[in-house]
Tab-separated table of C-alpha atoms in Angstrom:
chain	number	residue	atom	x	y	z
A	150	MET	CA	-9.259	54.728	-47.997
A	151	VAL	CA	-6.182	55.184	-45.784
A	152	ALA	CA	-4.306	58.479	-45.437
A	153	PHE	CA	-1.130	59.328	-43.498
A	154	ARG	CA	2.118	61.266	-43.994
A	155	HIS	CA	5.226	59.220	-44.609
A	156	VAL	CA	7.506	61.924	-43.210
A	157	SER	CA	6.074	61.630	-39.714
A	158	HIS	CA	5.191	57.948	-39.696
A	159	GLY	CA	6.353	56.407	-36.457
A	160	ALA	CA	7.740	59.693	-35.143
A	161	ASP	CA	5.714	59.460	-31.939
A	162	SER	CA	7.415	56.160	-31.068
A	163	GLY	CA	10.853	57.775	-30.953
A	164	ASP	CA	12.165	55.579	-33.731
A	165	ALA	CA	11.417	56.117	-37.432
A	166	VAL	CA	9.771	53.228	-39.229
A	167	PRO	CA	12.012	51.909	-42.023
A	168	CYS	CA	10.473	51.534	-45.465
A	169	ALA	CA	10.934	47.769	-45.449
A	170	SER	CA	8.724	47.428	-42.362
A	171	CYS	CA	5.725	48.113	-44.559
A	172	HIS	CA	6.844	47.647	-48.164
A	173	THR	CA	7.954	44.196	-49.251
A	174	HIS	CA	8.807	42.548	-52.525
A	175	VAL	CA	6.352	40.091	-53.973
A	176	PRO	CA	8.178	37.306	-55.853
A	177	ASP	CA	8.541	38.097	-59.586
A	178	SER	CA	7.264	41.647	-59.030
A	179	LEU	CA	9.229	44.876	-59.412
A	180	ILE	CA	6.763	46.851	-57.290
A	181	LEU	CA	7.139	47.357	-53.552
A	182	ARG	CA	3.696	46.900	-52.068
A	183	ALA	CA	2.379	47.630	-48.600
A	184	GLY	CA	-0.329	45.321	-47.298
A	185	THR	CA	-2.753	45.819	-44.437
A	186	ALA	CA	-0.997	43.074	-42.478
A	187	ALA	CA	2.012	45.348	-42.040
A	188	CYS	CA	-0.184	48.143	-40.665
A	189	ALA	CA	-2.207	45.883	-38.397
A	190	LEU	CA	0.871	44.352	-36.781
A	191	CYS	CA	2.044	47.676	-35.333
A	192	HIS	CA	-1.415	49.148	-34.892
A	193	SER	CA	-3.115	46.074	-33.434
A	194	ASN	CA	-4.816	48.095	-30.686
A	195	GLN	CA	-6.179	50.658	-33.126
A	196	VAL	CA	-7.548	48.136	-35.628
A	197	SER	CA	-9.259	46.029	-32.980
A	198	GLY	CA	-12.493	47.995	-33.362
A	199	ARG	CA	-12.760	48.829	-29.674
A	200	SER	CA	-13.122	52.565	-30.365
A	201	ASP	CA	-13.566	54.998	-33.229
A	202	ARG	CA	-10.343	56.782	-32.361
A	203	GLY	CA	-8.336	53.941	-33.837
A	204	CYS	CA	-10.444	53.906	-37.015
A	205	THR	CA	-10.115	57.622	-37.733
A	206	MET	CA	-6.357	57.509	-37.246
A	207	CYS	CA	-6.088	56.023	-40.753
A	208	HIS	CA	-9.591	56.413	-42.201
A	209	ILE	CA	-9.627	60.161	-41.681
A	210	ASN	CA	-12.561	61.167	-43.832
A	211	PRO	CA	-14.101	58.150	-45.604
A	212	GLN	CA	-16.033	59.114	-48.712
A	213	HIS	CA	-16.806	55.734	-50.235
A	214	THR	CA	-20.302	54.328	-50.705
A	215	ARG	CA	-21.221	50.733	-49.978
A	216	ALA	CA	-24.454	48.854	-50.499
A	217	THR	CA	-26.075	47.086	-47.563
A	218	SER	CA	-27.189	43.474	-47.778
A	219	GLN	CA	-30.532	44.678	-49.158
A	220	GLY	CA	-29.030	47.012	-51.758
A	221	VAL	CA	-29.442	50.282	-49.845
A	222	GLN	CA	-26.666	52.706	-50.813
A	223	LEU	CA	-24.825	53.816	-47.670
A	224	PRO	CA	-22.544	56.819	-48.328
A	225	HIS	CA	-19.982	56.986	-45.542
A	226	ALA	CA	-19.646	60.748	-45.963
A	227	VAL	CA	-22.990	61.264	-44.169
A	228	LEU	CA	-22.110	59.172	-41.118
A	229	ARG	CA	-20.142	61.850	-39.309
A	230	ASP	CA	-22.979	64.395	-39.459
A	231	ALA	CA	-25.401	61.712	-38.226
A	232	ARG	CA	-23.011	60.819	-35.356
A	233	VAL	CA	-22.876	57.188	-36.401
A	234	SER	CA	-19.686	55.650	-35.078
A	235	CYS	CA	-17.607	53.202	-37.112
A	236	THR	CA	-18.010	50.535	-34.469
A	237	ARG	CA	-21.795	50.841	-34.611
A	238	CYS	CA	-21.743	48.927	-37.900
A	239	HIS	CA	-18.343	47.189	-37.961
A	240	TYR	CA	-17.451	44.463	-35.480
A	241	ARG	CA	-14.400	42.187	-35.064
A	242	LEU	CA	-12.025	44.080	-37.296
A	243	SER	CA	-8.925	41.965	-36.820
A	244	SER	CA	-7.753	38.451	-36.131
A	245	GLY	CA	-4.420	37.223	-34.831
A	246	THR	CA	-2.154	38.198	-31.953
A	247	THR	CA	1.128	40.105	-31.548
A	248	ALA	CA	2.544	37.466	-29.208
A	249	VAL	CA	5.650	35.649	-30.490
A	250	SER	CA	5.948	31.962	-29.704
A	251	ARG	CA	9.260	30.382	-28.797
A	252	GLU	CA	8.807	28.081	-31.768
A	253	ARG	CA	9.205	31.085	-34.067
A	254	CYS	CA	12.383	32.087	-32.226
A	255	ALA	CA	13.745	28.553	-32.593
A	256	SER	CA	13.815	28.912	-36.352
A	257	CYS	CA	16.915	31.146	-35.898
A	258	HIS	CA	18.119	30.679	-32.322
A	259	HIS	CA	19.492	27.485	-30.817
A	260	ARG	CA	17.090	25.889	-28.374
A	261	ARG	CA	19.733	25.806	-25.646
A	262	GLU	CA	20.093	29.551	-26.034
A	263	LEU	CA	16.359	29.966	-25.627
A	264	ALA	CA	16.294	27.663	-22.612
A	265	ARG	CA	18.746	29.945	-20.792
A	266	ALA	CA	16.347	32.893	-21.185
A	267	ASP	CA	14.526	32.977	-17.869
A	268	SER	CA	12.132	35.726	-18.937
A	269	VAL	CA	10.668	37.298	-22.032
A	270	LEU	CA	12.618	40.292	-23.297
A	271	ARG	CA	10.977	43.680	-23.529
A	272	ALA	CA	9.655	44.485	-26.994
A	273	ASP	CA	11.854	47.563	-27.488
A	274	THR	CA	14.961	45.597	-26.504
A	275	THR	CA	14.044	42.732	-28.807
A	276	HIS	CA	13.252	45.002	-31.744
A	277	ALA	CA	16.536	46.894	-31.332
A	278	ALA	CA	18.424	43.610	-31.608
A	279	HIS	CA	16.512	42.539	-34.723
A	280	ARG	CA	16.601	45.626	-36.931
A	281	THR	CA	17.546	43.636	-40.012
A	282	VAL	CA	14.869	41.004	-39.465
A	283	ALA	CA	11.459	41.344	-41.131
A	284	CYS	CA	8.573	41.783	-38.706
A	285	THR	CA	6.758	38.745	-40.065
A	286	ALA	CA	9.823	36.587	-39.420
A	287	CYS	CA	8.829	36.645	-35.748
A	288	HIS	CA	5.219	37.761	-35.705
A	289	GLU	CA	2.301	35.996	-37.255
A	290	PRO	CA	0.431	38.386	-39.568
A	291	ILE	CA	-2.573	40.168	-38.082
A	292	VAL	CA	-5.430	40.321	-40.551
A	293	HIS	CA	-7.305	43.625	-40.553
A	294	ARG	CA	-10.692	43.269	-42.184
A	295	VAL	CA	-14.373	43.490	-41.337
A	296	VAL	CA	-15.255	40.098	-39.915
A	297	ALA	CA	-18.806	40.922	-38.778
A	298	MET	CA	-21.357	43.642	-39.451
A	299	SER	CA	-24.395	44.942	-37.594
A	300	SER	CA	-27.521	43.003	-38.512
A	301	SER	CA	-29.156	46.315	-39.396
A	302	VAL	CA	-26.637	46.633	-42.242
A	303	LYS	CA	-25.992	43.011	-43.144
A	304	LEU	CA	-29.034	40.832	-42.630
A	305	GLU	CA	-28.422	37.112	-42.264
A	306	CYS	CA	-31.569	35.229	-43.180
A	307	LEU	CA	-31.117	32.202	-40.945
A	308	THR	CA	-30.711	34.243	-37.758
A	309	CYS	CA	-34.462	34.921	-37.857
A	310	HIS	CA	-35.985	32.468	-40.338
A	311	SER	CA	-36.165	28.715	-40.199
A	312	LEU	CA	-35.626	26.426	-43.154
A	313	ARG	CA	-39.170	25.092	-43.183
A	314	HIS	CA	-39.725	25.659	-46.842
A	315	SER	CA	-41.623	24.457	-49.849
A	316	PRO	CA	-39.980	23.221	-51.984
A	317	PRO	CA	-37.481	21.793	-49.474
A	318	VAL	CA	-34.021	23.369	-49.145
A	319	PRO	CA	-30.807	21.708	-47.907
A	320	ALA	CA	-29.636	21.679	-44.303
A	321	ALA	CA	-28.900	25.004	-42.608
A	322	ASP	CA	-25.133	24.588	-42.566
A	323	SER	CA	-25.025	24.319	-46.364
A	324	VAL	CA	-27.258	27.250	-47.267
A	325	PRO	CA	-25.553	30.641	-47.559
A	326	ASP	CA	-27.586	33.838	-47.415
A	327	SER	CA	-26.887	34.342	-51.108
A	328	SER	CA	-29.046	31.290	-51.827
A	329	CYS	CA	-32.012	32.909	-50.073
A	330	ALA	CA	-31.454	36.144	-51.990
A	331	THR	CA	-31.764	34.274	-55.272
A	332	CYS	CA	-35.538	34.224	-54.782
A	333	HIS	CA	-36.083	36.670	-51.919
A	334	GLU	CA	-34.183	39.596	-53.370
A	335	ARG	CA	-34.058	42.717	-51.190
A	336	VAL	CA	-37.195	41.724	-49.300
A	337	HIS	CA	-36.233	43.845	-46.275
A	338	GLN	CA	-34.885	46.858	-48.134
A	339	GLU	CA	-37.575	49.260	-46.950
A	340	GLU	CA	-37.278	48.170	-43.316
A	341	GLN	CA	-33.512	48.545	-43.515
A	342	ARG	CA	-33.770	51.965	-45.134
A	343	LEU	CA	-36.081	53.190	-42.361
A	344	VAL	CA	-33.955	51.755	-39.534
A	345	LEU	CA	-30.869	53.482	-40.943
A	346	GLY	CA	-32.807	56.653	-41.709
A	347	LEU	CA	-31.532	56.724	-45.294
A	348	LEU	CA	-34.072	58.355	-47.571
A	349	PRO	CA	-33.418	60.202	-50.841
A	350	GLY	CA	-33.317	63.967	-50.472
A	351	ASP	CA	-32.951	63.915	-46.684
A	352	SER	CA	-30.100	63.816	-44.202
A	353	MET	CA	-29.367	60.527	-42.468
A	354	ARG	CA	-31.596	60.115	-39.400
A	355	PRO	CA	-30.954	56.651	-37.954
A	356	SER	CA	-33.306	55.029	-35.481
A	357	SER	CA	-32.453	55.480	-31.813
A	358	MET	CA	-32.702	51.700	-31.456
A	359	PHE	CA	-30.077	51.229	-34.176
A	360	MET	CA	-27.832	53.774	-32.460
A	361	GLY	CA	-28.304	51.889	-29.202
A	362	GLY	CA	-27.119	48.607	-30.700
A	363	VAL	CA	-30.486	46.844	-30.850
A	364	THR	CA	-30.395	44.009	-33.381
A	365	CYS	CA	-33.257	42.567	-35.410
A	366	ARG	CA	-33.380	39.504	-33.178
A	367	SER	CA	-33.533	41.702	-30.076
A	368	CYS	CA	-37.125	42.648	-30.863
A	369	HIS	CA	-38.408	40.094	-33.344
A	370	VAL	CA	-37.241	36.674	-32.189
A	371	ALA	CA	-38.015	35.442	-28.690
A	372	GLU	CA	-35.371	33.023	-27.441
A	373	ASP	CA	-37.926	30.529	-26.128
A	374	ARG	CA	-40.001	30.397	-29.314
A	375	PRO	CA	-39.377	28.782	-32.712
A	376	PRO	CA	-38.899	30.936	-35.818
A	377	PRO	CA	-42.079	31.953	-37.647
A	378	ALA	CA	-43.703	29.657	-40.164
A	379	PRO	CA	-42.895	30.219	-43.850
A	380	GLY	CA	-44.723	33.251	-45.147
A	381	ALA	CA	-45.519	34.600	-41.670
A	382	SER	CA	-44.267	38.085	-40.856
A	383	LEU	CA	-41.972	38.787	-37.954
A	384	ARG	CA	-43.613	41.005	-35.361
A	385	GLY	CA	-41.945	42.647	-32.432
A	386	THR	CA	-42.581	40.981	-29.085
A	387	PRO	CA	-43.680	43.106	-26.091
A	388	ALA	CA	-41.347	41.027	-23.902
A	389	ALA	CA	-38.413	42.525	-25.804
A	390	CYS	CA	-39.272	45.976	-24.430
A	391	THR	CA	-39.643	44.892	-20.820
A	392	GLY	CA	-36.640	42.596	-21.065
A	393	CYS	CA	-34.362	45.607	-21.515
A	394	HIS	CA	-36.291	48.498	-19.977
A	395	GLY	CA	-38.202	46.795	-17.193
A	396	GLY	CA	-41.867	46.342	-16.347
A	397	ALA	CA	-42.594	50.071	-16.603
A	398	TRP	CA	-42.457	49.646	-20.397
A	399	SER	CA	-45.188	47.009	-20.460
A	400	GLY	CA	-47.729	47.812	-23.158
A	401	ILE	CA	-45.582	50.419	-24.899
A	402	LEU	CA	-45.493	48.443	-28.136
A	403	SER	CA	-49.288	48.324	-28.464
A	404	ARG	CA	-49.511	52.032	-27.621
A	405	TRP	CA	-46.996	52.867	-30.335
A	406	ARG	CA	-49.025	50.861	-32.842
A	407	ARG	CA	-52.280	52.578	-31.850
A	408	GLY	CA	-50.608	55.964	-31.991
A	409	TYR	CA	-49.297	55.313	-35.475
A	410	VAL	CA	-52.619	53.953	-36.796
A	411	ARG	CA	-54.456	57.013	-35.476
A	412	ARG	CA	-52.071	59.403	-37.225
A	413	ARG	CA	-51.797	57.336	-40.404
A	414	ASP	CA	-55.572	57.134	-40.819
A	415	ALA	CA	-55.917	60.877	-40.248
A	416	VAL	CA	-53.269	61.701	-42.868
A	417	ASN	CA	-54.604	59.192	-45.404
A	418	SER	CA	-58.146	60.526	-45.004
A	419	TRP	CA	-56.908	64.101	-45.455
A	420	LEU	CA	-54.911	63.149	-48.578
A	421	ALA	CA	-57.891	61.237	-49.994
A	422	THR	CA	-60.010	64.379	-49.636
A	423	ALA	CA	-57.300	66.393	-51.360
A	424	GLN	CA	-57.220	63.847	-54.185
A	425	ARG	CA	-60.968	64.193	-54.736
A	426	GLU	CA	-61.039	67.971	-54.509
A	427	LEU	CA	-58.031	68.530	-56.783
A	428	SER	CA	-58.564	65.752	-59.309
A	429	ASP	CA	-60.377	67.836	-61.976
A	430	ALA	CA	-58.903	71.292	-62.371
A	431	SER	CA	-55.551	70.963	-60.651
A	432	PRO	CA	-52.258	71.444	-62.564
A	433	ALA	CA	-49.831	68.579	-63.084
A	434	SER	CA	-47.575	69.848	-60.283
A	435	ALA	CA	-50.385	69.342	-57.747
A	436	ALA	CA	-50.957	65.795	-58.926
A	437	ARG	CA	-47.229	65.034	-58.626
A	438	LYS	CA	-47.106	66.359	-55.068
A	439	LEU	CA	-50.094	64.272	-54.054
A	440	GLN	CA	-48.536	61.205	-55.645
A	441	GLU	CA	-45.300	61.821	-53.727
A	442	ALA	CA	-47.270	62.219	-50.502
A	443	ARG	CA	-49.074	58.916	-51.109
A	444	SER	CA	-45.737	57.224	-51.851
A	445	LEU	CA	-44.310	58.428	-48.535
A	446	MET	CA	-47.281	57.089	-46.603
A	447	ASP	CA	-47.134	53.763	-48.417
A	448	PHE	CA	-43.405	53.502	-47.721
A	449	VAL	CA	-43.846	54.071	-43.973
A	450	ASP	CA	-46.618	51.482	-43.822
A	451	ARG	CA	-44.573	48.840	-45.648
A	452	ALA	CA	-41.329	49.573	-43.816
A	453	GLY	CA	-42.874	49.213	-40.363
A	454	PRO	CA	-43.135	52.619	-38.679
A	455	LEU	CA	-41.960	51.366	-35.292
A	456	HIS	CA	-38.511	50.663	-36.751
A	457	ASN	CA	-37.891	54.412	-36.620
A	458	LEU	CA	-40.682	56.395	-34.984
A	459	ALA	CA	-38.972	59.749	-35.379
A	460	MET	CA	-38.421	59.283	-39.126
A	461	SER	CA	-41.920	57.846	-39.642
A	462	ASP	CA	-43.425	60.878	-37.907
A	463	ARG	CA	-41.244	63.168	-40.021
A	464	LEU	CA	-42.376	61.464	-43.249
A	465	MET	CA	-46.052	61.703	-42.312
A	466	ARG	CA	-45.631	65.425	-41.677
A	467	ARG	CA	-43.819	65.788	-44.997
A	468	ALA	CA	-46.742	64.064	-46.726
A	469	VAL	CA	-49.119	66.618	-45.190
A	470	THR	CA	-46.837	69.456	-46.299
A	471	LEU	CA	-46.855	68.086	-49.851
A	472	GLY	CA	-50.647	67.915	-49.737
A	473	ALA	CA	-50.787	71.549	-48.647
A	474	GLU	CA	-48.441	72.504	-51.490
A	475	ALA	CA	-50.748	70.684	-53.900
A	476	TYR	CA	-53.680	72.839	-52.713
A	477	ARG	CA	-51.624	75.990	-53.173
A	478	SER	CA	-50.490	74.874	-56.638
A	479	ALA	CA	-54.162	74.570	-57.580
A	480	GLN	CA	-54.782	77.999	-56.015
A	481	ARG	CA	-57.126	76.476	-53.470
A	482	ALA	CA	-57.337	77.225	-49.752
A	483	VAL	CA	-55.617	74.608	-47.614
A	484	PRO	CA	-58.161	72.944	-45.297
A	485	PRO	CA	-57.339	72.291	-41.626
A	486	ARG	CA	-54.490	69.832	-41.446
A	487	PRO	CA	-54.764	66.498	-39.606
A	488	GLN	CA	-53.859	66.563	-35.926
A	489	LEU	CA	-50.550	64.796	-35.342
A	490	GLY	CA	-49.588	66.162	-31.942
A	491	PRO	CA	-46.041	67.231	-31.049
A	492	PRO	CA	-43.247	66.025	-33.362
A	493	VAL	CA	-41.321	62.916	-32.335
A	494	LEU	CA	-37.800	64.021	-31.477
A	495	ASP	CA	-35.167	62.011	-29.604
A	496	GLY	CA	-35.080	62.911	-25.932
A	497	THR	CA	-38.631	64.286	-25.833
A	498	CYS	CA	-41.532	62.773	-23.911
A	499	ILE	CA	-43.430	61.770	-27.044
A	500	SER	CA	-40.472	59.750	-28.390
A	501	CYS	CA	-41.294	57.118	-25.747
A	502	HIS	CA	-44.895	57.951	-24.836
A	503	TYR	CA	-46.069	57.815	-28.439
A	504	GLY	CA	-49.723	56.782	-28.457
A	505	VAL	CA	-50.372	58.129	-24.971
A	506	GLU	CA	-53.101	60.416	-26.354
A	507	GLU	CA	-55.832	57.876	-25.589
A	508	ALA	CA	-54.855	57.394	-21.952
A	509	PRO	CA	-57.595	58.732	-19.602
A	510	LEU	CA	-56.646	61.429	-17.122
A	511	GLY	CA	-59.401	60.937	-14.536
A	512	VAL	CA	-62.684	62.762	-14.083
A	513	ASP	CA	-62.544	66.556	-14.320
A	514	THR	CA	-64.297	67.738	-11.139
A	515	THR	CA	-65.380	70.972	-12.856
A	516	THR	CA	-67.014	69.587	-15.996
A	517	GLY	CA	-67.566	65.955	-15.025
A	518	ARG	CA	-65.805	64.848	-18.231
A	519	THR	CA	-63.039	62.273	-18.457
A	520	PRO	CA	-60.469	63.982	-20.703
A	521	THR	CA	-57.651	62.234	-22.517
A	522	HIS	CA	-54.149	63.313	-23.449
A	523	ALA	CA	-55.506	63.854	-26.967
A	524	ASP	CA	-57.549	66.811	-25.672
A	525	HIS	CA	-54.284	68.488	-24.680
A	526	LEU	CA	-51.804	67.232	-27.291
A	527	PHE	CA	-54.047	67.389	-30.373
A	528	ARG	CA	-56.951	69.730	-29.833
A	529	GLY	CA	-55.281	71.989	-27.277
A	530	GLY	CA	-51.850	71.999	-28.919
A	531	LEU	CA	-50.100	71.722	-25.543
A	532	SER	CA	-46.711	70.125	-25.035
A	533	CYS	CA	-46.088	67.454	-22.402
A	534	GLU	CA	-44.039	69.975	-20.409
A	535	SER	CA	-47.114	72.185	-20.038
A	536	CYS	CA	-48.376	69.821	-17.334
A	537	HIS	CA	-45.518	67.471	-16.446
A	538	ALA	CA	-42.252	68.305	-14.750
A	539	VAL	CA	-39.236	67.323	-16.830
A	540	GLY	CA	-35.648	66.397	-16.121
A	541	ALA	CA	-35.836	63.023	-14.392
A	542	ALA	CA	-34.601	59.976	-16.278
A	543	PRO	CA	-37.440	57.758	-17.556
A	544	PRO	CA	-37.621	54.049	-16.669
A	545	GLY	CA	-34.916	51.979	-18.295
A	546	PHE	CA	-32.412	54.835	-18.707
A	547	ALA	CA	-29.388	55.246	-16.505
A	548	GLY	CA	-29.091	58.798	-15.219
A	549	ARG	CA	-25.851	59.432	-17.112
A	550	ASP	CA	-27.309	58.158	-20.403
A	551	TRP	CA	-30.360	60.381	-19.982
A	552	GLU	CA	-28.248	63.485	-19.319
A	553	ARG	CA	-26.145	62.776	-22.415
A	554	LEU	CA	-29.279	62.350	-24.545
A	555	ARG	CA	-30.739	65.615	-23.255
A	556	ARG	CA	-27.497	67.492	-24.039
A	557	GLU	CA	-27.450	66.154	-27.595
């Protein structure tokens, strides 16, 4: 997974890298091998994981596919198009330091000679005087490997769940996650797939919360409360929203849930009608499309739609499209589609104010009615910008972050 040109390796440092700096003999082997420790020693800043620039210096165009902790296939080739940075998933990519202790020097130099050195020599001066000495003779090896992963990719059971269990299990420090997976295999696969936005036949569309670095614990586990009882589901806490975004976001979680239930029920009712009307004389293709639509709706419900509102909204709309295609396959007129309001897209009003359609707007002095946002968004087909001025950063967003999101 590493690519570079030998002919130019080290050219930017002004001094070519000798072959033996990377390739060493393993005892009883005739093959010169290069290990990652040799790379990491010179490129310690790049392999630290502090920025993607260091990653792409060697991992130019990764094409490999890895499975997440829940068995979701994650092809790295799609990450660039989805603007998912390497450091969004990978943390702590190296261990060790480039510093050289005097004890290492003492293995070759007399201690009295070292005592006369009143300061540490510059690295370029020291390297020039030790051209025939292997790097690891002075430096401890730096290990370059993935030490930690995002919880959205690698779930660790005990970070959220307690060990209250029947039958009893051993103490927490002796139970690896693999032991949990023996019985609870891939229990969070659908949630993980939705958070990452990885669905068959679609481009990767990760959740904005995943892209922002929100972990599972950030929303589901309150610091001042014990883990849930065995068998109880983890539900997001409203305090998690206000803890990051401030009091202006109070109640947003319940609004999102109401907004989803309203749309889900409308789509399910519409699909149920389609199932009844097309059950007798429809061709097999219509039945398959309706089955696919039902599967999408069931998936969103099981995966927890709030894990990725934009993708959940997209899947509900796809289910309606499949239902319409089923009608056309049966050569039947497509009835009026369910009202879902404007699509949920990152950076739009509805991406945060999802579920606002039931909020009252005050009494209309002309008609005496008390309209709701639903009158405008659903029945009127108006966008938020039709009434509201846009451009100002919403609560919880720094101005610079909001401008970047709008540009993207």
